[in-house]
Short mmCIF file of C-alpha atoms in Angstrom, two decimals:
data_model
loop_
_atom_site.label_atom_id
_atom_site.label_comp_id
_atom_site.label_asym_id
_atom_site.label_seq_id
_atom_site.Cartn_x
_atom_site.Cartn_y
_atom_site.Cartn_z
CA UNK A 1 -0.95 67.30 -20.23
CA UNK A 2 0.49 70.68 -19.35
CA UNK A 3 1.72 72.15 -23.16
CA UNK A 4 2.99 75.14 -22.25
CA UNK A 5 6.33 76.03 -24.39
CA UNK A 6 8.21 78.55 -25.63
CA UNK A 7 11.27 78.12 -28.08
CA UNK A 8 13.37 81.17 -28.78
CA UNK A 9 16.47 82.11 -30.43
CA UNK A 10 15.89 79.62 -33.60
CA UNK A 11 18.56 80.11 -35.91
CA UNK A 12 15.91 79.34 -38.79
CA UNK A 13 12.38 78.83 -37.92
CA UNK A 14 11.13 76.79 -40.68
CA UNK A 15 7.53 77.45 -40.60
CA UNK A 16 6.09 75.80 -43.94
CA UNK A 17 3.04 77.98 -42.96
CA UNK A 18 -0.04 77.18 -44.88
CA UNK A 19 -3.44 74.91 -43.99
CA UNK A 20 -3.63 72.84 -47.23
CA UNK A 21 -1.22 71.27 -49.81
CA UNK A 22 1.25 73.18 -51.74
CA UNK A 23 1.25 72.64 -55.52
CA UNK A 24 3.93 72.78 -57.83
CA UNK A 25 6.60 75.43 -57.04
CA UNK A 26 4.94 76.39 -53.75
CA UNK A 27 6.46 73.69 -52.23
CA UNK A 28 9.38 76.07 -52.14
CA UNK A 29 7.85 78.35 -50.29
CA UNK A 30 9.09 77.60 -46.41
CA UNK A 31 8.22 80.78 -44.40
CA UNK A 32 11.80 80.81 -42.69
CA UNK A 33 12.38 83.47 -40.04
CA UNK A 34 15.47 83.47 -38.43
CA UNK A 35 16.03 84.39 -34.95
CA UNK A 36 12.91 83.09 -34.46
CA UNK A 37 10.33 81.96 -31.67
CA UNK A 38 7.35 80.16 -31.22
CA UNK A 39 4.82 79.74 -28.21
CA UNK A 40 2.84 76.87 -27.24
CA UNK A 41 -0.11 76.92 -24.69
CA UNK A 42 -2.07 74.27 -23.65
CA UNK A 43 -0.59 72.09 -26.65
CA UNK A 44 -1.73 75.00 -29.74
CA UNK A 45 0.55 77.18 -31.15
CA UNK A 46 -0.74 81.00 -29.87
CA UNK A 47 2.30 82.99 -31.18
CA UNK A 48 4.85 82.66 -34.11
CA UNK A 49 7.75 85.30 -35.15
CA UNK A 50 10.84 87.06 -33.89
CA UNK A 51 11.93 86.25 -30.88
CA UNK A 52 12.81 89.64 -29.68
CA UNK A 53 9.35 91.40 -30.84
CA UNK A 54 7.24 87.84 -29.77
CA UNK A 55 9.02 87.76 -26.02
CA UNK A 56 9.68 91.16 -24.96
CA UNK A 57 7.27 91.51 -21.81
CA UNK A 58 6.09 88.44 -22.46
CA UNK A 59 5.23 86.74 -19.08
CA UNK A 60 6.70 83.17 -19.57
CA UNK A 61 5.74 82.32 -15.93
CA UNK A 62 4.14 78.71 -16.59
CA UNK A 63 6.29 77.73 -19.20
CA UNK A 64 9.05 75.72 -19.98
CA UNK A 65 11.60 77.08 -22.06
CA UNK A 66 14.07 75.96 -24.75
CA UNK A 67 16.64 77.85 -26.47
CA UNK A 68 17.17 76.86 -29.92
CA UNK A 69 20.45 79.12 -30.60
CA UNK A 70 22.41 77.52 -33.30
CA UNK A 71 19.50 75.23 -33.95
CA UNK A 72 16.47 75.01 -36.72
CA UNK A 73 13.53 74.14 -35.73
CA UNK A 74 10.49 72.75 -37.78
CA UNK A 75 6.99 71.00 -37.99
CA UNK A 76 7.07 67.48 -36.61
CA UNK A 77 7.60 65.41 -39.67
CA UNK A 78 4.22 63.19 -41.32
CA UNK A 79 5.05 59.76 -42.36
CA UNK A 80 1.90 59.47 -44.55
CA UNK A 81 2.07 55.88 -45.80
CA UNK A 82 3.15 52.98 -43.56
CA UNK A 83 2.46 49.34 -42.82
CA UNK A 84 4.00 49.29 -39.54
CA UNK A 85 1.16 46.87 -37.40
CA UNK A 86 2.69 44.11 -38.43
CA UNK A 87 4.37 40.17 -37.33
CA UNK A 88 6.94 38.15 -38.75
CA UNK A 89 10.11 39.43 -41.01
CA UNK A 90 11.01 38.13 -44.44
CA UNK A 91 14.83 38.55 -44.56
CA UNK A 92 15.24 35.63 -47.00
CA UNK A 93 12.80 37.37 -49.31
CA UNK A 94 15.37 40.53 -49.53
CA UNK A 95 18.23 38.00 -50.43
CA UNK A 96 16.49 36.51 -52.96
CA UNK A 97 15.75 40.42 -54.78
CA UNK A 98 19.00 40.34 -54.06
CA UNK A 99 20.28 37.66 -56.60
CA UNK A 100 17.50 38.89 -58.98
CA UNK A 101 13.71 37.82 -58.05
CA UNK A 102 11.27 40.34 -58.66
CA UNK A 103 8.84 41.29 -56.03
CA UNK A 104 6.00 40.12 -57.98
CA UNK A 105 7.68 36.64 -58.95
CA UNK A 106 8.16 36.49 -54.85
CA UNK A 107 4.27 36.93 -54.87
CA UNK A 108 3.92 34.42 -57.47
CA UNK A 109 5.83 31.94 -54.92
CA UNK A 110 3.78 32.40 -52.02
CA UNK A 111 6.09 35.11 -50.18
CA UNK A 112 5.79 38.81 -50.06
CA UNK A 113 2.15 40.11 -48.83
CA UNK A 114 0.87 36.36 -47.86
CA UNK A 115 4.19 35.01 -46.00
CA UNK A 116 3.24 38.27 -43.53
CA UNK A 117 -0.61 37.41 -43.46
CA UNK A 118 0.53 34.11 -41.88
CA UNK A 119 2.63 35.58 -39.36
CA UNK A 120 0.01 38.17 -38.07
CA UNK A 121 -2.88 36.34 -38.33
CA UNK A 122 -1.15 34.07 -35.42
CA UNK A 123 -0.16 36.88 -33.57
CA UNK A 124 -2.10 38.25 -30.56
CA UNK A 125 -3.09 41.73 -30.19
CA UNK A 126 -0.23 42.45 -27.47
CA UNK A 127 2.16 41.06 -29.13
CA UNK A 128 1.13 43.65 -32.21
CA UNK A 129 0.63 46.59 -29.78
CA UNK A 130 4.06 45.83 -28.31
CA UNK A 131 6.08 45.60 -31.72
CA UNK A 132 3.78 48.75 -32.62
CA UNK A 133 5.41 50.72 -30.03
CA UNK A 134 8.63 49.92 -30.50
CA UNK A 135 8.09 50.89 -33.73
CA UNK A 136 7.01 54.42 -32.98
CA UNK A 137 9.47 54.94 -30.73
CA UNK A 138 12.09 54.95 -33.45
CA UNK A 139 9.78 56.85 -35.50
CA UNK A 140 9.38 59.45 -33.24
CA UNK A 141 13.47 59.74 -32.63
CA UNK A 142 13.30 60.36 -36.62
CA UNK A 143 10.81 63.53 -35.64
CA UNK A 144 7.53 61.70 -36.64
CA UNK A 145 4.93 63.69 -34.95
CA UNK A 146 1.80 61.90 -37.10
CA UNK A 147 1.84 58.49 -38.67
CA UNK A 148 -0.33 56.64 -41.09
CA UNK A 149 -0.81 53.22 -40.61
CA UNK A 150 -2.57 50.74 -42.71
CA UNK A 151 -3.83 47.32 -42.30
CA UNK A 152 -3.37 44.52 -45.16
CA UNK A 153 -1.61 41.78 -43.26
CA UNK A 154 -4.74 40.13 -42.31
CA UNK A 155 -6.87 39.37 -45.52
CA UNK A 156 -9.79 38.07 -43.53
CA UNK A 157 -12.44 39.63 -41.01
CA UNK A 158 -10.56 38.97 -37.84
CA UNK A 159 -7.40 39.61 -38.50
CA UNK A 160 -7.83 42.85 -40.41
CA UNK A 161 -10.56 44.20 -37.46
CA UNK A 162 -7.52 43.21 -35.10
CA UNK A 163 -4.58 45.28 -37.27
CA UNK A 164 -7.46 48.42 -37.13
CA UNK A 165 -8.01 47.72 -33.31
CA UNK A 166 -4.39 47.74 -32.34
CA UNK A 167 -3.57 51.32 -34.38
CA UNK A 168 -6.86 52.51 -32.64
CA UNK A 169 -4.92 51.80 -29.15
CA UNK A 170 -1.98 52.46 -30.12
CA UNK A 171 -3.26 55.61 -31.05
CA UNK A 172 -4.32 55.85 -27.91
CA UNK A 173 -0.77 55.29 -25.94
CA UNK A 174 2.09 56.65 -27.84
CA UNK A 175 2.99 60.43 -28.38
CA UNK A 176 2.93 59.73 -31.97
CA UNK A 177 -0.85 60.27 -33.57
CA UNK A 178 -1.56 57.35 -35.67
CA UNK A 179 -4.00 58.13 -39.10
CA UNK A 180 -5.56 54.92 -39.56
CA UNK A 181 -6.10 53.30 -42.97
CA UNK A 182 -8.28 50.39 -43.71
CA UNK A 183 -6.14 48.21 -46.78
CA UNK A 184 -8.54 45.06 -46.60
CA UNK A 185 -7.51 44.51 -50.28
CA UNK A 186 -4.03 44.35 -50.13
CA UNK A 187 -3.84 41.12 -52.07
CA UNK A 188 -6.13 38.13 -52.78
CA UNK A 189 -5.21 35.39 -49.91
CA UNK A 190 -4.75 32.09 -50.56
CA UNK A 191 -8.91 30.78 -49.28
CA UNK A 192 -9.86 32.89 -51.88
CA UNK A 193 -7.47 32.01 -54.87
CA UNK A 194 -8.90 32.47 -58.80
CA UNK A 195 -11.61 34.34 -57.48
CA UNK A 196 -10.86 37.79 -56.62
CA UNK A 197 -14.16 39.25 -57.20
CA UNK A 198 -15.37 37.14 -54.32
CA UNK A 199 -12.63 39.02 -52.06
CA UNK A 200 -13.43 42.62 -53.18
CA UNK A 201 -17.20 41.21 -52.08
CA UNK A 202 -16.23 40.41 -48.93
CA UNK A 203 -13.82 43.62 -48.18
CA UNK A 204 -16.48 45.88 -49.17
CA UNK A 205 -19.05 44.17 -46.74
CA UNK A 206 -16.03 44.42 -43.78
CA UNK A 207 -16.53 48.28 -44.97
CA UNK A 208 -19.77 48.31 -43.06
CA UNK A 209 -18.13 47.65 -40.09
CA UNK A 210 -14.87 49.79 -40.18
CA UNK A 211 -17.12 52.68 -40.68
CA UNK A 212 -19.63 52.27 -37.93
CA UNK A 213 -16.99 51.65 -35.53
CA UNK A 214 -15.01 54.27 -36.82
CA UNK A 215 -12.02 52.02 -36.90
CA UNK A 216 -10.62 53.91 -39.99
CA UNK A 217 -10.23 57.05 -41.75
CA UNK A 218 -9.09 56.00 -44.99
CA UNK A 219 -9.74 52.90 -47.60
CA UNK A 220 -6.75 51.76 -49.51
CA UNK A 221 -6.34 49.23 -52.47
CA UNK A 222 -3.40 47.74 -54.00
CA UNK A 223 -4.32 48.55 -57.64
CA UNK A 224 -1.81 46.26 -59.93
CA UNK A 225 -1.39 43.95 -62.37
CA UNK A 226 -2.29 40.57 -61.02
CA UNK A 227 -3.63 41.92 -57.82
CA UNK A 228 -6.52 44.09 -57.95
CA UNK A 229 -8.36 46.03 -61.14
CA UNK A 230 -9.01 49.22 -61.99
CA UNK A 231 -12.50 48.54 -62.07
CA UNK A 232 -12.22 46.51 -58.91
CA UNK A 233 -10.26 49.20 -56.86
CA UNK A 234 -12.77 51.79 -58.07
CA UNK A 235 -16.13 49.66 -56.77
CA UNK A 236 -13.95 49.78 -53.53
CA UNK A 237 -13.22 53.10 -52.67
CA UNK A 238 -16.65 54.53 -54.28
CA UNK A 239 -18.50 52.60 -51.69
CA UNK A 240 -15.76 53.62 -49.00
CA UNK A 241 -16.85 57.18 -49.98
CA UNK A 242 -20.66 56.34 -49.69
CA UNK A 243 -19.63 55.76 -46.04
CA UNK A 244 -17.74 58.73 -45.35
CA UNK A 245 -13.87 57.66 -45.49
CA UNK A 246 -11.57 58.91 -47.62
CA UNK A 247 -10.09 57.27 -50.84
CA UNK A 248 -6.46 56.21 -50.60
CA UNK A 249 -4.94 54.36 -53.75
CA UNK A 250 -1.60 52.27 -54.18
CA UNK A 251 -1.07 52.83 -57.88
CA UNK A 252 0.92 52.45 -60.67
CA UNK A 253 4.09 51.09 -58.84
CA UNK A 254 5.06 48.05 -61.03
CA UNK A 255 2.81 48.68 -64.47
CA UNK A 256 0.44 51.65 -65.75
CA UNK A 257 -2.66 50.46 -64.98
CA UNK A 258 -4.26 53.93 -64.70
CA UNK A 259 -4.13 54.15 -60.76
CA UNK A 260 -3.31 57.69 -61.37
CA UNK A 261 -6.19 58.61 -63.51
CA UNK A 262 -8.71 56.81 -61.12
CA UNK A 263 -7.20 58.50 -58.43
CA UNK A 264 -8.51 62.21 -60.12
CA UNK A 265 -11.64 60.65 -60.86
CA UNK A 266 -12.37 59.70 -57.56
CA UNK A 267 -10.72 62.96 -56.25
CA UNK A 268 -8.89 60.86 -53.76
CA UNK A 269 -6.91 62.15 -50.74
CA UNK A 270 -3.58 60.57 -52.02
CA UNK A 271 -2.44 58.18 -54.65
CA UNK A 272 0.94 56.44 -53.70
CA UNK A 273 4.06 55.18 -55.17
CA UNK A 274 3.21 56.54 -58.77
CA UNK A 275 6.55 54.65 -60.01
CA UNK A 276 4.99 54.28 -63.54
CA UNK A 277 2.19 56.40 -63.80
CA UNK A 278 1.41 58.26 -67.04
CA UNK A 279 1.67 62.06 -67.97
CA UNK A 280 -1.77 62.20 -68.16
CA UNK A 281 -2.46 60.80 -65.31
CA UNK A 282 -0.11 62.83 -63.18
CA UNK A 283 -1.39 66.13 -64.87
CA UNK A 284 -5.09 64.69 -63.91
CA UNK A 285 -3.94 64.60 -60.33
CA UNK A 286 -2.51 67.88 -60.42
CA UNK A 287 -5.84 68.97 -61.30
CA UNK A 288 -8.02 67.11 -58.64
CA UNK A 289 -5.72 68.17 -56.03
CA UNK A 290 -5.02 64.47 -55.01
CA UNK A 291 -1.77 64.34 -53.33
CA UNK A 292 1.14 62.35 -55.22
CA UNK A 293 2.82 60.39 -51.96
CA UNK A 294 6.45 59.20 -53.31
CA UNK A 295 7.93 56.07 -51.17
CA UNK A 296 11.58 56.68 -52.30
CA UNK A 297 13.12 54.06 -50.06
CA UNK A 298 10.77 51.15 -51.59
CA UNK A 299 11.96 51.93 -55.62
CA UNK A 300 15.41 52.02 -53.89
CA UNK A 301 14.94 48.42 -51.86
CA UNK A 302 13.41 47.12 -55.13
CA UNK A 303 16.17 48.62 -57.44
CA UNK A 304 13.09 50.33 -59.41
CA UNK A 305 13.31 53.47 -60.96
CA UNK A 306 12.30 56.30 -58.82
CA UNK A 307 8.63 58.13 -59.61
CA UNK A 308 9.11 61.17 -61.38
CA UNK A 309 8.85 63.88 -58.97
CA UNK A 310 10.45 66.89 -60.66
CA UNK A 311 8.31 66.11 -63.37
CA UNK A 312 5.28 65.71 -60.81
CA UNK A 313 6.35 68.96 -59.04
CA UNK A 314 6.56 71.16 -62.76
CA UNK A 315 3.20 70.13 -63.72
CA UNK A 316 1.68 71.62 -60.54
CA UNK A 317 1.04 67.95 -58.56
CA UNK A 318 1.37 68.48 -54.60
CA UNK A 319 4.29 65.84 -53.86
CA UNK A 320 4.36 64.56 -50.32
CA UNK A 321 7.36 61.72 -49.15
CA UNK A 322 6.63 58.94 -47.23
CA UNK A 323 8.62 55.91 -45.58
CA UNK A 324 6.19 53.13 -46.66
CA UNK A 325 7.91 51.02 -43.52
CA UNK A 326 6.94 47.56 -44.13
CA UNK A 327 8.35 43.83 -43.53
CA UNK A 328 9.03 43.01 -47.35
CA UNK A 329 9.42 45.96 -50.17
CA UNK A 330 10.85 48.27 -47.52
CA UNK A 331 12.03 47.79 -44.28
CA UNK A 332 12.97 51.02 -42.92
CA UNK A 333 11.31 53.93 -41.54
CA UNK A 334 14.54 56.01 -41.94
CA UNK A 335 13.70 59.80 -42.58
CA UNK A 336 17.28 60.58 -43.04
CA UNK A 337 16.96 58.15 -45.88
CA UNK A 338 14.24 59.77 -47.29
CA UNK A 339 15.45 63.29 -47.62
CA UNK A 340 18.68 61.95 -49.51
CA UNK A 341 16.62 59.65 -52.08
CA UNK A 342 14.55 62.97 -52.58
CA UNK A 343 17.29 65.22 -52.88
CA UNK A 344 19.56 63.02 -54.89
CA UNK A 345 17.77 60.93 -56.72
CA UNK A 346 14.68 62.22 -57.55
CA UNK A 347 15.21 65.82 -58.76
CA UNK A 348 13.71 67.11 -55.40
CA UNK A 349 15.10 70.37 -53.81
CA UNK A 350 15.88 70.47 -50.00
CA UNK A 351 12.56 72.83 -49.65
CA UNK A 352 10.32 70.64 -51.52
CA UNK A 353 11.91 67.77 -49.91
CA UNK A 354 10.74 69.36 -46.26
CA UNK A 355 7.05 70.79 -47.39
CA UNK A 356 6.95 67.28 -48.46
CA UNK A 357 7.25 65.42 -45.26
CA UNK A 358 5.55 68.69 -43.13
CA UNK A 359 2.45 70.04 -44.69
CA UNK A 360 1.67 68.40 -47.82
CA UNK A 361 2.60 64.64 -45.66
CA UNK A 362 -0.16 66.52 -43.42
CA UNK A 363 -2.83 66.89 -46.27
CA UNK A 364 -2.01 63.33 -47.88
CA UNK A 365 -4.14 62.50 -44.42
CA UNK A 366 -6.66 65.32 -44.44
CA UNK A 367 -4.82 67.09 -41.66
CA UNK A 368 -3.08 70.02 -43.26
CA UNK A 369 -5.74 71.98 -41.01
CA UNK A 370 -4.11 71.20 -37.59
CA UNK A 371 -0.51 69.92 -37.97
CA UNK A 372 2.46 70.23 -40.64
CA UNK A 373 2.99 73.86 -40.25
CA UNK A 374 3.81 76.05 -37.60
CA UNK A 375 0.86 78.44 -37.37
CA UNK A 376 -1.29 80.14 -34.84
CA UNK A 377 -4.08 77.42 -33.95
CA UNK A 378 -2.23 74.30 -35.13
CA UNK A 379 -0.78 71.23 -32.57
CA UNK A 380 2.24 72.22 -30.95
CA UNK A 381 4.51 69.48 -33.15
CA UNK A 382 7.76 70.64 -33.19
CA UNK A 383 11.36 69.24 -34.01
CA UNK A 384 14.25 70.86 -32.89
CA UNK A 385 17.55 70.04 -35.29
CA UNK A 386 21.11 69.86 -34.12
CA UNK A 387 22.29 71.89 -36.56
CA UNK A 388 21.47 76.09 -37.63
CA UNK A 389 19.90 75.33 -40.53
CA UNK A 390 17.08 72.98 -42.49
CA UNK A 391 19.68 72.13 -45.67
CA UNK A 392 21.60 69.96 -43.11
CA UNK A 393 18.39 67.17 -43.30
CA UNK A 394 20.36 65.99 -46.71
CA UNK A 395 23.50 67.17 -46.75
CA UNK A 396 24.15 65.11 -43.61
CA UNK A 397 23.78 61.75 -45.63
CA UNK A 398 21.35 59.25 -44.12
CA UNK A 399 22.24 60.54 -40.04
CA UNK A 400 19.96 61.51 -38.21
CA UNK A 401 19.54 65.19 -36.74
CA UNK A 402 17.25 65.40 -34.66
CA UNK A 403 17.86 66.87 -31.41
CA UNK A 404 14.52 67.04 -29.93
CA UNK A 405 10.88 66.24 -30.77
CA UNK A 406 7.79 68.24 -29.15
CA UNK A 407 4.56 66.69 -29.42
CA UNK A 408 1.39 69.53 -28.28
CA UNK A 409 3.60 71.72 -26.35
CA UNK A 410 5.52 68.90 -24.37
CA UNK A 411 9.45 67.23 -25.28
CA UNK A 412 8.63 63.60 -25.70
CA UNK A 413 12.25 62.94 -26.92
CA UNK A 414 15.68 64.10 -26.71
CA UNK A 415 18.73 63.10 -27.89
CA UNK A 416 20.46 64.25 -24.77
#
């Protein structure tokens, strides 16, 4: 892989500059410089500032060039919570939300999480590898440079190993670098009905295994009313910390269970869709520095009420956006989408909206070290906008912007 870019001319160069999560209103703070220029050797970014001072006698023999006049340019966008190894699609199940079922009565029924456990359990590993990269492929025309995936549709040994194996090669393949989560308890399946202790048993001793083979970075629970405990979720991810991954956390989405106040007293990496969490709970996060991922586009599927994150943002939490592309609560992996929830819906401003899906989407996967900024010694993930300035990501409603996508120093897609 060659790497070796330079982009000059940027109308805005929208470096979000930083190597951990921004807090409260820091995630204002976007480092713009205009006219500005960025160099790329060997995949790392070696050089970051005006284009004039940065390329004057610069020797750009080696290089491939792109000017960005009349363009912004940015960190390759983070989609930090997905579910996107998946098979089978549950249309019906969004017409029946539709007429007024609630997610969790389409649980109740035997749809939602389990209808997808049957159809990936069947599936073969290339069929999920070749859905996977169709999948990234529209991710990364969206700009998504880094992508969390998590397992869940599997609910037994096999089929969850399998869902780990396939983002491990997938991984492997596509220009997109996949963050792989571990979300064995997703739900209770149906072999293990009225006795979900048994299950958490079971997922912990699968634990074991994920570790050694290093199959994921991250353990994940679906902490909920009539799925899993508090006090089950936290025997989960305690022991997932015993063996070196990080604690993730679904929590709080449909009731307040106290998701969010586990999360702090685990010190988690990220607790996600926060839809009902408390005050207290969100302030205790703001304290432990776990990151609050939002999933805008699954309250909106859902017709829930957003999570708070203006009031997140004013108590100091560090707010990162994520799709949460999945077959049933949200189907979409839409960006665009995204930034105009955020921005119109949520209280967000454009510049929290962006440090949201850059560096803080970066640390909600222990990453804000190497990507989600453009700095000196960070990956070479870039996008390149069609238009001169940042602002356009919402005030273009829900179309998509992006002109070109850099992944370490090389274009892996253009619009053109």
């Amino acid at each position: 892989m060659r790497g070796n870019l330079i982009i000059k001319n940027a109308s805005q160069l929208v470096t979000c500059s930083g190597f951990r999560a921004k807090q409260g209103a820091e995630m204002s703070e976007l480092g713009i410089i205009e006219n500005g220029a960025v160099i790329v050797e060997k995949g790392m970014i070696t050089a970051v500032g005006d284009s004039d001072d940065l390329l004057t006698g610069f020797n750009t023999e080696g290089f491939d060039i792109v000017d960005a006049a009349g363009k912004s340019v940015l960190p390759g966008f983070v989609d930090s919570h997905t579910h996107f190894v998946f098979a089978g699609y549950r249309p019906d199940e969004f017409a029946w939300r539709l007429r007024g079922d609630s997610y969790m009565d389409i649980m109740r029924r035997g749809g939602g999480i389990a209808n997808t456990v049957k159809a990936t359990r069947r599936a073969g590993k290339d069929t999920l590898i070749s859905l996977g990269l169709k999948r990234l492929d529209t991710m990364l025309a969206f700009g998504v440079t880094t992508v969390e995936g998590k397992s869940g549709y599997g609910l037994d040994h096999d089929t969850e190993i399998k869902q780990l194996e396939v983002m491990q090669a997938l991984n492997r393949i596509h220009p997109v670098d996949v963050a792989v989560t571990f979300l064995g308890a997703h739900a209770t399946p149906a072999e293990f009905k009225g006795r979900k202790d048994a299950f958490i048993d079971l997922v912990v001793e699968m634990l074991d295994e994920v570790a050694e083979r290093g199959l994921a970075q991250f353990c994940d629970v679906f902490c909920e009313k009539n799925v899993f405990s508090v006090d089950q979720a936290e025997r989960l991810l305690m022991q997932a910390k015993t063996l070196g991954m990080g604690a993730k956390i679904h929590a709080d989405e449909m009731v307040q269970l106290g998701g969010a106040e586990l999360s702090a007293r685990l010190k988690a990496v990220s607790a996600d869709h926060l839809l009902q969490a408390s005050d207290q709970g969100i302030l205790a996060m703001a304290r432990a520095g776990v990151v609050a991922t939002l999933l805008p586009g699954t309250a909106f599927s859902l017709k829930e009420p957003y999570a708070r994150a203006r009031f997140m943002i004013d108590q100091g939490c560090a707010v990162a956006l994520a799709t949460d592309f999945n077959p049933g609560s949200c189907f979409s992996n839409s960006i665009p989408l995204m930034f105009a929830l955020a921005t119109l819906y949520m209280g967000m401003a454009t510049e929290e909206a962006v440090t949201a899906l850059t560096i803080n989407g970066a640390a909600a996967l222990n990453r804000a070290d190497t990507i989600g900024s453009i700095d000196v010694g960070k990956h070479g993930d870039l996008v390149i906008l069609e238009y001169p300035s940042y602002r356009f990501l919402p005030y273009h409603v829900g179309m998509n912007i992006v002109e070109k996508v850099v992944k370490q120093g090389n274009i892996v897609f253009s619009k053109a």
